[in-house]
Structures are given as C-alpha cells and as structure tokens.
XYZ file of N, CA and C in Angstrom:
579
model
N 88.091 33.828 145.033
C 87.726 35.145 144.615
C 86.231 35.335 144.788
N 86.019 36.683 145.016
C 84.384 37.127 145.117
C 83.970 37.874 144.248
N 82.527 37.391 143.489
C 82.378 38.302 142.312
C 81.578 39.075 143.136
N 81.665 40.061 142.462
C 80.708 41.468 142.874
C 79.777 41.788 142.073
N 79.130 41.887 141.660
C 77.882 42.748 140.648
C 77.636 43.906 140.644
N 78.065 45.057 138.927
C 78.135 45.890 139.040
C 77.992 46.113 137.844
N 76.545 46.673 137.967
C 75.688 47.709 136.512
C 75.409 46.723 135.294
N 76.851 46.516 134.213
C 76.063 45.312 133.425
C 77.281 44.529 133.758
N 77.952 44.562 133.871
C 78.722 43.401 133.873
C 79.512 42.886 135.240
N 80.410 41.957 135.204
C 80.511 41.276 136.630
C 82.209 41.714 137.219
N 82.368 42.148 138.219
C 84.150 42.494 138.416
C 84.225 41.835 139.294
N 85.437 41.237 139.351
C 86.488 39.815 140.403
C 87.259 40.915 141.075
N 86.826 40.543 142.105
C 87.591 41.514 143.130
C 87.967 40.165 144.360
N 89.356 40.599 144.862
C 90.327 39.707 145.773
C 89.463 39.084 146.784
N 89.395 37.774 147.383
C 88.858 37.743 148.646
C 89.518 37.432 149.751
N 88.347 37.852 150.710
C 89.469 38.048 152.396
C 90.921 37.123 152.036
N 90.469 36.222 152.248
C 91.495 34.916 152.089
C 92.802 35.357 151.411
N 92.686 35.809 150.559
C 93.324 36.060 149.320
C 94.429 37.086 150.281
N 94.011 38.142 150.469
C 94.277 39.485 151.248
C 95.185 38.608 152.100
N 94.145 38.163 153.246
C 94.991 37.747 154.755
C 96.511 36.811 154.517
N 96.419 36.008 153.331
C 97.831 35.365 153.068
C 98.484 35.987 152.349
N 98.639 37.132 151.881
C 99.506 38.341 151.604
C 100.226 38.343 152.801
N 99.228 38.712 153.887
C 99.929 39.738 155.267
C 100.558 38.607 155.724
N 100.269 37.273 155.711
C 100.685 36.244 156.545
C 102.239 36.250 156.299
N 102.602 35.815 155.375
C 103.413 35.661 154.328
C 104.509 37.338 154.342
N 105.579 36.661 155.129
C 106.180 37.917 155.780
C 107.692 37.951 154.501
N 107.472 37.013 154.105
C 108.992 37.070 152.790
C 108.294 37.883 151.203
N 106.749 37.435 151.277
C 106.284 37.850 150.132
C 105.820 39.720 150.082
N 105.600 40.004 151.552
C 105.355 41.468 151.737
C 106.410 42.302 151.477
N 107.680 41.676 152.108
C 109.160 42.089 151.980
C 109.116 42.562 150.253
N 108.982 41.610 150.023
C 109.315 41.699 148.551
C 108.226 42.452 147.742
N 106.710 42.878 148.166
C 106.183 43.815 148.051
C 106.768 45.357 148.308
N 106.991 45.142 148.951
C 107.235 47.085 149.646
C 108.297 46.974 149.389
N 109.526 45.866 149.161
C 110.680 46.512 148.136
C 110.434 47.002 146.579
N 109.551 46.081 145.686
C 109.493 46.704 144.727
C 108.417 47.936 144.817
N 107.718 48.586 145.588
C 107.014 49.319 145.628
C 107.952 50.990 145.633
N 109.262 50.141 146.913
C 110.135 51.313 146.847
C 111.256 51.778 145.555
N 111.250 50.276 144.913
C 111.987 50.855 143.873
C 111.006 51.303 142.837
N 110.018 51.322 142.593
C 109.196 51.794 141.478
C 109.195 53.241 142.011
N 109.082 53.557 143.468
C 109.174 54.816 143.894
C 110.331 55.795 142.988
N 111.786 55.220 143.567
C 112.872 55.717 143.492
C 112.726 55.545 141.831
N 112.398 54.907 140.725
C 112.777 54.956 139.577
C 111.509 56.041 138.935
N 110.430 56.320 139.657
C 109.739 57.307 139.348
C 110.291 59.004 139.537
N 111.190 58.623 140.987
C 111.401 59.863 140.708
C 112.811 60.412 140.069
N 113.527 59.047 139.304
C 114.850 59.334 138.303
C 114.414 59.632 137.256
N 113.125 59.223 136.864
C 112.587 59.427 135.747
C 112.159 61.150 135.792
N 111.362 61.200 136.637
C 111.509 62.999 137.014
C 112.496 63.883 136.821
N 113.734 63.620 137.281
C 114.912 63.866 137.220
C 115.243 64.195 136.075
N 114.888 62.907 135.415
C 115.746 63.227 133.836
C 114.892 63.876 133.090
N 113.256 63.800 132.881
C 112.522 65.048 132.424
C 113.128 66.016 132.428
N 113.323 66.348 134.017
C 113.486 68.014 133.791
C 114.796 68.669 133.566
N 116.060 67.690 133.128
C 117.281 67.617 132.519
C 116.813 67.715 131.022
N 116.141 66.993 130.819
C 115.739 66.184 128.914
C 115.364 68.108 129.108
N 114.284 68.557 129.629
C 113.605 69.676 129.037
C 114.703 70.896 128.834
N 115.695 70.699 130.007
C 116.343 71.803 129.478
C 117.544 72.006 128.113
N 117.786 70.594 127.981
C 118.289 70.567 127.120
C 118.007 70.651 125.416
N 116.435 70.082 125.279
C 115.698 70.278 124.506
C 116.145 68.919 123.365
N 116.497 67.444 123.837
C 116.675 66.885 122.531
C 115.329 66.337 121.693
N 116.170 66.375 120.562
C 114.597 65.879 119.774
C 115.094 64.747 119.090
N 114.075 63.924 119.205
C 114.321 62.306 118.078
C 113.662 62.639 117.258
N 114.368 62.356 116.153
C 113.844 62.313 114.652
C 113.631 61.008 113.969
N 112.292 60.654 113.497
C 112.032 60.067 112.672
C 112.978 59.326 111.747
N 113.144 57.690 111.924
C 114.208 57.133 111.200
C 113.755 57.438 109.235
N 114.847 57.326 108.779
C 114.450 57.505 107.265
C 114.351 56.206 106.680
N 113.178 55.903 105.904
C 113.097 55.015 105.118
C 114.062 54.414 104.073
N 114.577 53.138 104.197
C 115.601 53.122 102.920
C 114.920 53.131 101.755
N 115.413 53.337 100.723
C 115.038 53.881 99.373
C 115.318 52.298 98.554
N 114.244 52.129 97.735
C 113.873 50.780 97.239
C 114.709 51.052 95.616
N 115.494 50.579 94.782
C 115.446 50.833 93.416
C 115.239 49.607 92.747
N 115.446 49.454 91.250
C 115.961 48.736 90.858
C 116.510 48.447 89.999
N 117.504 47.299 89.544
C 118.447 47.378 88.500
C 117.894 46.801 87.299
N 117.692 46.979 86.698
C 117.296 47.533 84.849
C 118.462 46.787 84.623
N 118.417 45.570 83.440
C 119.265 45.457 82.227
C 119.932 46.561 81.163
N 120.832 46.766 80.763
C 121.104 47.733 79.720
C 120.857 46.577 78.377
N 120.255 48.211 78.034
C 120.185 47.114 76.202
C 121.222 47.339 75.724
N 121.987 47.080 74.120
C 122.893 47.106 73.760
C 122.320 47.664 72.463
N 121.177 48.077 72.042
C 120.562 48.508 70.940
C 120.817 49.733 70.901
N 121.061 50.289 69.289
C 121.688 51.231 68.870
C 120.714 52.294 69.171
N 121.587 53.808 69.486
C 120.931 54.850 69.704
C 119.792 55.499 68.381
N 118.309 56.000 68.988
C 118.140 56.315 67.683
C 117.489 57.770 67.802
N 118.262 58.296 66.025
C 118.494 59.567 66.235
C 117.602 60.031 65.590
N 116.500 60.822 66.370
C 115.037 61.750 65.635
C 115.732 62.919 64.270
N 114.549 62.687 63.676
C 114.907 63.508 62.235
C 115.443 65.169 62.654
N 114.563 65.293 63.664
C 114.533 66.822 63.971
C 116.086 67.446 64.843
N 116.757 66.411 64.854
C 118.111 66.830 65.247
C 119.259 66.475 64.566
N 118.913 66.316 63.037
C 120.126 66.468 61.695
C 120.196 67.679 61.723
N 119.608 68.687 61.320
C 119.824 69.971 60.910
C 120.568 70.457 62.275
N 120.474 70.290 62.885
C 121.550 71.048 63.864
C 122.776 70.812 63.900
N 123.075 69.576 63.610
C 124.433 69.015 63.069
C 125.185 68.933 61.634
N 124.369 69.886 60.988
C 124.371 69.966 59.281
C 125.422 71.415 60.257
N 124.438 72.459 60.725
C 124.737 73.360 61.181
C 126.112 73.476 61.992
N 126.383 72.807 62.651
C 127.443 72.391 63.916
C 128.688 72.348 62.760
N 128.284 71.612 61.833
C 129.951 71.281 60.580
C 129.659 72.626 59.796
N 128.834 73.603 59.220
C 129.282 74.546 59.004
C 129.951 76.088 59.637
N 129.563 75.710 61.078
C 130.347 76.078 62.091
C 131.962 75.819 62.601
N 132.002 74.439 62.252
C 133.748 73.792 62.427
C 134.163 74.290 61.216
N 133.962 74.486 60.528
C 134.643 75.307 59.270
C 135.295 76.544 59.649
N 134.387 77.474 59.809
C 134.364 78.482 60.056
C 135.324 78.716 61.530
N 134.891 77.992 62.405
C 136.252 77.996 63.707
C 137.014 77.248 63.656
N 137.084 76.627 62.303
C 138.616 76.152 61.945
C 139.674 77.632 61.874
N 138.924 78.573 60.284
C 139.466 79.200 60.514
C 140.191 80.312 61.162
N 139.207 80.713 62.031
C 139.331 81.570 63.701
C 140.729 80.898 64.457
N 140.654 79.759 64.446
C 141.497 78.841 64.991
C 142.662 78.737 64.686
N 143.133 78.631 63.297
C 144.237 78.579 62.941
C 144.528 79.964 62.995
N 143.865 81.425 62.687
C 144.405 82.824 62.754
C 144.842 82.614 64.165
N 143.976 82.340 65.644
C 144.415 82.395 66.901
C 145.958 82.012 66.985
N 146.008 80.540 66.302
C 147.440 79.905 66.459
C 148.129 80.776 65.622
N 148.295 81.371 64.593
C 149.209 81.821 63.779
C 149.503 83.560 65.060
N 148.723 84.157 65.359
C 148.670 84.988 66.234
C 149.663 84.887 68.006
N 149.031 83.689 68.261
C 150.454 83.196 69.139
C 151.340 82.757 69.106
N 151.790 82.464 68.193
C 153.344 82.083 67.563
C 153.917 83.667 67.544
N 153.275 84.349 66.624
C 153.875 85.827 66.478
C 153.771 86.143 67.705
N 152.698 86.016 68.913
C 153.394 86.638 70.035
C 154.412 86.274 70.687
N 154.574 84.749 71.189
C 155.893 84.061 71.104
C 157.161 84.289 70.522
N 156.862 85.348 69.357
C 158.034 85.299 68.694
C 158.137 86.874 69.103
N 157.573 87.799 69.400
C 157.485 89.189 69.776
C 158.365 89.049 71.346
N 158.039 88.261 71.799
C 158.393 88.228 73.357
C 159.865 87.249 73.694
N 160.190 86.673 72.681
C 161.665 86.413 72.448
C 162.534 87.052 71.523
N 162.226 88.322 70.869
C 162.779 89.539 70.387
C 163.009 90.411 71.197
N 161.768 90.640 71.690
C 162.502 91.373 73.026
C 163.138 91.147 74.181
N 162.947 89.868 74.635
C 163.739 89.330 75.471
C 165.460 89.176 74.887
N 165.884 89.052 73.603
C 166.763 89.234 73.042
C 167.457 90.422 72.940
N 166.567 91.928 72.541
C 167.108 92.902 72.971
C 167.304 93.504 74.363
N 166.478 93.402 74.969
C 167.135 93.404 76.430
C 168.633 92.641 76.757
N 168.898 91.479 76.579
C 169.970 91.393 76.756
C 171.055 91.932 76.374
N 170.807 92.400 74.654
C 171.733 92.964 74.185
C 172.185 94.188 74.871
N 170.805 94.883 75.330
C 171.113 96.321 75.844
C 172.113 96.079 77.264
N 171.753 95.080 78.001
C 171.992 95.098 79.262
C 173.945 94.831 79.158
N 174.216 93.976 77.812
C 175.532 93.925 77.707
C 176.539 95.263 77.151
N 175.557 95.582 76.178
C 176.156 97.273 75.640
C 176.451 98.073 77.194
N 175.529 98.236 77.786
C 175.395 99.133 79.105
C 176.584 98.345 80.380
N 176.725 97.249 80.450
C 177.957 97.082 81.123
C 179.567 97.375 80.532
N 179.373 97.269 78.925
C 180.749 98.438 78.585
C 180.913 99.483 78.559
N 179.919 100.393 79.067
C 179.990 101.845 79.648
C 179.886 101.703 81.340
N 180.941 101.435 81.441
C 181.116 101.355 83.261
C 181.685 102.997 83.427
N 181.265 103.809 84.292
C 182.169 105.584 84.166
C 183.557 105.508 84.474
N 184.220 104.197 84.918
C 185.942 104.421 85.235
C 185.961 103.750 83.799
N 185.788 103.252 82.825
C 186.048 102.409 81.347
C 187.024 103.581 81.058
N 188.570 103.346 80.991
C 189.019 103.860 80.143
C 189.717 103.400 79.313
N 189.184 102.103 78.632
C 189.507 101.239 77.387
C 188.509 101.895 77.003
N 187.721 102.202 76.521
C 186.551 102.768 75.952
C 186.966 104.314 75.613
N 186.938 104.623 74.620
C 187.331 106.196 73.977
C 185.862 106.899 73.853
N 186.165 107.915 74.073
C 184.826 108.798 73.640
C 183.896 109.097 73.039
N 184.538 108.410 71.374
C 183.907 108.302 69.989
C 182.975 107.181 69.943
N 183.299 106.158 71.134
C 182.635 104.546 70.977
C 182.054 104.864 72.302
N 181.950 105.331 73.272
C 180.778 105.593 74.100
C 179.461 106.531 73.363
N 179.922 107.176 72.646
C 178.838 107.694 71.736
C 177.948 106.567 70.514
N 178.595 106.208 70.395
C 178.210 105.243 69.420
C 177.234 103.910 70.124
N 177.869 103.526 71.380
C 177.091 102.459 72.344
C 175.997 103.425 72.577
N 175.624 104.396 73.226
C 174.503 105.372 73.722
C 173.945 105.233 72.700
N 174.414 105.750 71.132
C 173.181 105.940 70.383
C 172.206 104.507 69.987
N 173.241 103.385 70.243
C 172.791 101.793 69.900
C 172.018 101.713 70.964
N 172.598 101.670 71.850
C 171.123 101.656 73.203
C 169.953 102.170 73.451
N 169.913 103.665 72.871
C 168.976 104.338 72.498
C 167.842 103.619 71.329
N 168.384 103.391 70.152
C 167.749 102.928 69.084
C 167.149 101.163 69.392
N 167.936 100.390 70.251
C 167.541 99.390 70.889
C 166.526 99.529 71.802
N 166.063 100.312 72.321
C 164.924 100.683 73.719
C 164.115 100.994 72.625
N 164.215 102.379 71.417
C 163.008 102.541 70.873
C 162.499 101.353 70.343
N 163.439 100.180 69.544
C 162.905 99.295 68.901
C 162.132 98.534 69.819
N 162.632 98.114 71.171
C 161.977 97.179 72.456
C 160.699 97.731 72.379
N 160.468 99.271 72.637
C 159.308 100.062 72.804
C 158.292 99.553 71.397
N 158.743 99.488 70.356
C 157.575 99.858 69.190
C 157.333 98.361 69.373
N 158.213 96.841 69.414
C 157.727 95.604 69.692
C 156.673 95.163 70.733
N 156.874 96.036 71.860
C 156.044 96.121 73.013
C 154.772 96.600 73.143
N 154.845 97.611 71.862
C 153.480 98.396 71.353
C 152.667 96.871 70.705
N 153.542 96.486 69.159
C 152.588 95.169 68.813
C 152.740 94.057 69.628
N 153.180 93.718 70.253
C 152.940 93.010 71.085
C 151.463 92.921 72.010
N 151.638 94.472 72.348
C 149.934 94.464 73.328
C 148.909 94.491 72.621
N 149.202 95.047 70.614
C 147.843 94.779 70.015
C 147.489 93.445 69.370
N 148.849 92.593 69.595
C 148.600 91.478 69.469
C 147.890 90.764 70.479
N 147.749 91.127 71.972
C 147.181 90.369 72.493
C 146.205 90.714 72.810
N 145.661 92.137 72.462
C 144.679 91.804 72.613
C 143.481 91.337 70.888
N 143.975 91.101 70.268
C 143.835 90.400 69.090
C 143.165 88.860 69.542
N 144.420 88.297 70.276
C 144.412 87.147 70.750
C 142.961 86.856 71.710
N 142.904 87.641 73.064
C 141.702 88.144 73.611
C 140.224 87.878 72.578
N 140.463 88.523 71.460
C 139.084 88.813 70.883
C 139.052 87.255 70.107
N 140.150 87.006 69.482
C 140.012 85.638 68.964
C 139.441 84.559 69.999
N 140.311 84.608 71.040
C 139.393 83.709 72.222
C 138.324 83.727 72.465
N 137.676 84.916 72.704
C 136.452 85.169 72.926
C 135.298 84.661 71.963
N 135.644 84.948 70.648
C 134.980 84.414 69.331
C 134.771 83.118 69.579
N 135.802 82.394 69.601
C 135.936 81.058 69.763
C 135.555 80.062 70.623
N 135.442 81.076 71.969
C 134.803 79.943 73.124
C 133.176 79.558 73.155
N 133.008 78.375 73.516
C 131.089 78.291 73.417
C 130.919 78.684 74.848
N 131.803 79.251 76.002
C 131.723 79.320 77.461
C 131.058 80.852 77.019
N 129.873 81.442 78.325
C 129.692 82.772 78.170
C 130.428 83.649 79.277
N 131.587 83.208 79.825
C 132.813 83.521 80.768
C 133.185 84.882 80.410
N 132.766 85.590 79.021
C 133.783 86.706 78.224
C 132.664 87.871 78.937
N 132.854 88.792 78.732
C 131.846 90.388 78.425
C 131.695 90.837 77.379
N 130.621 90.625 77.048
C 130.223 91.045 75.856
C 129.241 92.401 75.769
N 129.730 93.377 75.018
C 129.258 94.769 74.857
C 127.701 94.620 73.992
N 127.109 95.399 74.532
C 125.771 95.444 73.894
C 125.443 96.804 73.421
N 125.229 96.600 71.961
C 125.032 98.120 71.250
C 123.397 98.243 70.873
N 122.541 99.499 71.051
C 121.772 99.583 70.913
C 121.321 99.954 69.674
C-alpha cells in the first residue's frame, strides 16, 4: 500500500500492485462484476418495492412495552372501619325498617293482584260456558232460561269490568310501590316546583 499525505492526517490508498492483481486474476473479477450486478439488480427491487410500499401506505408501529407489576401478599388483618361511617349505617337500619314496611304492602298488593287476575280469569270461563248454552238452534233451552243466562252474562261482564277497573289501580299502586322501593334511578320522577 501507498500512503498519501493529506492536510492533517495520512490516507492508505491501493497500490499499483494491488490494482494490477485484481485485473490479473480473471476468477476474482468474475466474481467482482457478478456481485456488482447483483447489488445492481437488488437496488433496483428495492426501488420497486418503495414505490409499491408508497402506494400502499404501510406503517410500523412501535412495539409496546410489557407492563411490569407486582404481586403483593394479602394480609389477613381485619378491615378497619373509620368513625365517620357509623352514622350512615345507624341510618341504612332506620331505613330497612321503613322498606320493610313498603315491602311487605308491595307483597300484600301482589297477591291481591294475583288474586284479581284469577277471578277474572274464572269469570271468563264461566261466561264463555253460559254463552255456549245459548247456541240459536238450542231448543232444549226455553225462553224463560235464555233470559235468565243473558241477564247472568250480562252481570258477569259488569263484574269482570269493575275487577278489571281494580285491578289497573292496583297496578299501578304496585308501580309506585316499586318505584319507592328501588335504590336504581331507572323510574321518572316528577318534579314540582
């Protein structure tokens, strides 16, 4: 090698020698200007796929860090309860009192509707059997006792009707009891000024 001298410091640059057994050396040139051509050809696949990559637009994202924790012993020591949150629970049991009794009116309220809605389900049947012994060819049936079924059928519908009346103010009874009763704010509540 030949040093050269240049400004402050010294650069090694090839000498003749060096050069001329390159060229000599006809297996080692081969194998020059082949990889020269494939660095060619992989420069310009690389081109290629640029201007594929660009139109497609992918983006790499930043891997995520795993998240470090760690596991803590549980104690087994008893919970302890600040002074300043008795009175709310003094409060809470004079509340269960009080929606005890809400509670039991609710239940006593759906039983009676339960029991409203198998009264009438009872008269309906009755009616529906009265009304198949008035068939218009019935002439086992006399005139005096088709009058008498009509007026029973009649007085059976009004009674269905007035059960059907408490019935709906029973529920909505029931409605307002629920509403009282739930701690959910699910209900509508009217606001009076």
């Amino acid at each position: 090698m030949v040093e050269a001298k240049q400004g402050n410091g010294m650069v090694n640059s090839p000498s003749e020698s060096s050069i001329s057994s390159i060229n000599s050396n006809s297996s080692t040139g081969k194998l020059i200007r082949d990889l020269s051509e494939e660095r060619k050809q992989l420069e310009e696949h690389k081109e290629d796929d640029m201007s594929k990559s660009e139109s497609t637009h992918t983006l790499t994202l930043p891997k995520k860090k795993p998240i470090k924790f760690t596991v803590r012993k549980v104690s087994h020591e008893s919970i302890k309860v600040h002074k300043t949150s008795e009175p709310k629970f003094e409060k809470e049991a004079v509340e269960t009192a009080e929606t005890k009794k809400q509670r039991e009116q609710l239940k006593a309220a759906q039983l009676k509707y339960d029991h409203y809605s198998s009264r009438i389900a009872k008269i309906e049947k009755e009616i529906g059997f009265l009304a198949r012994l008035l068939p218009p060819f019935n002439v086992e049936v006399d005139y005096v006792t088709r009058n008498k079924i009509g007026r029973s059928i009649e007085k059976l519908r009004m009674k269905q009707d007035e059960l059907d009346k408490k019935k709906y103010g029973l529920g909505i009874t029931i409605s307002r009891l629920w509403r009282d009763n739930s701690d959910t704010e699910i209900w509508v509540r009217s606001v009076s000024n």
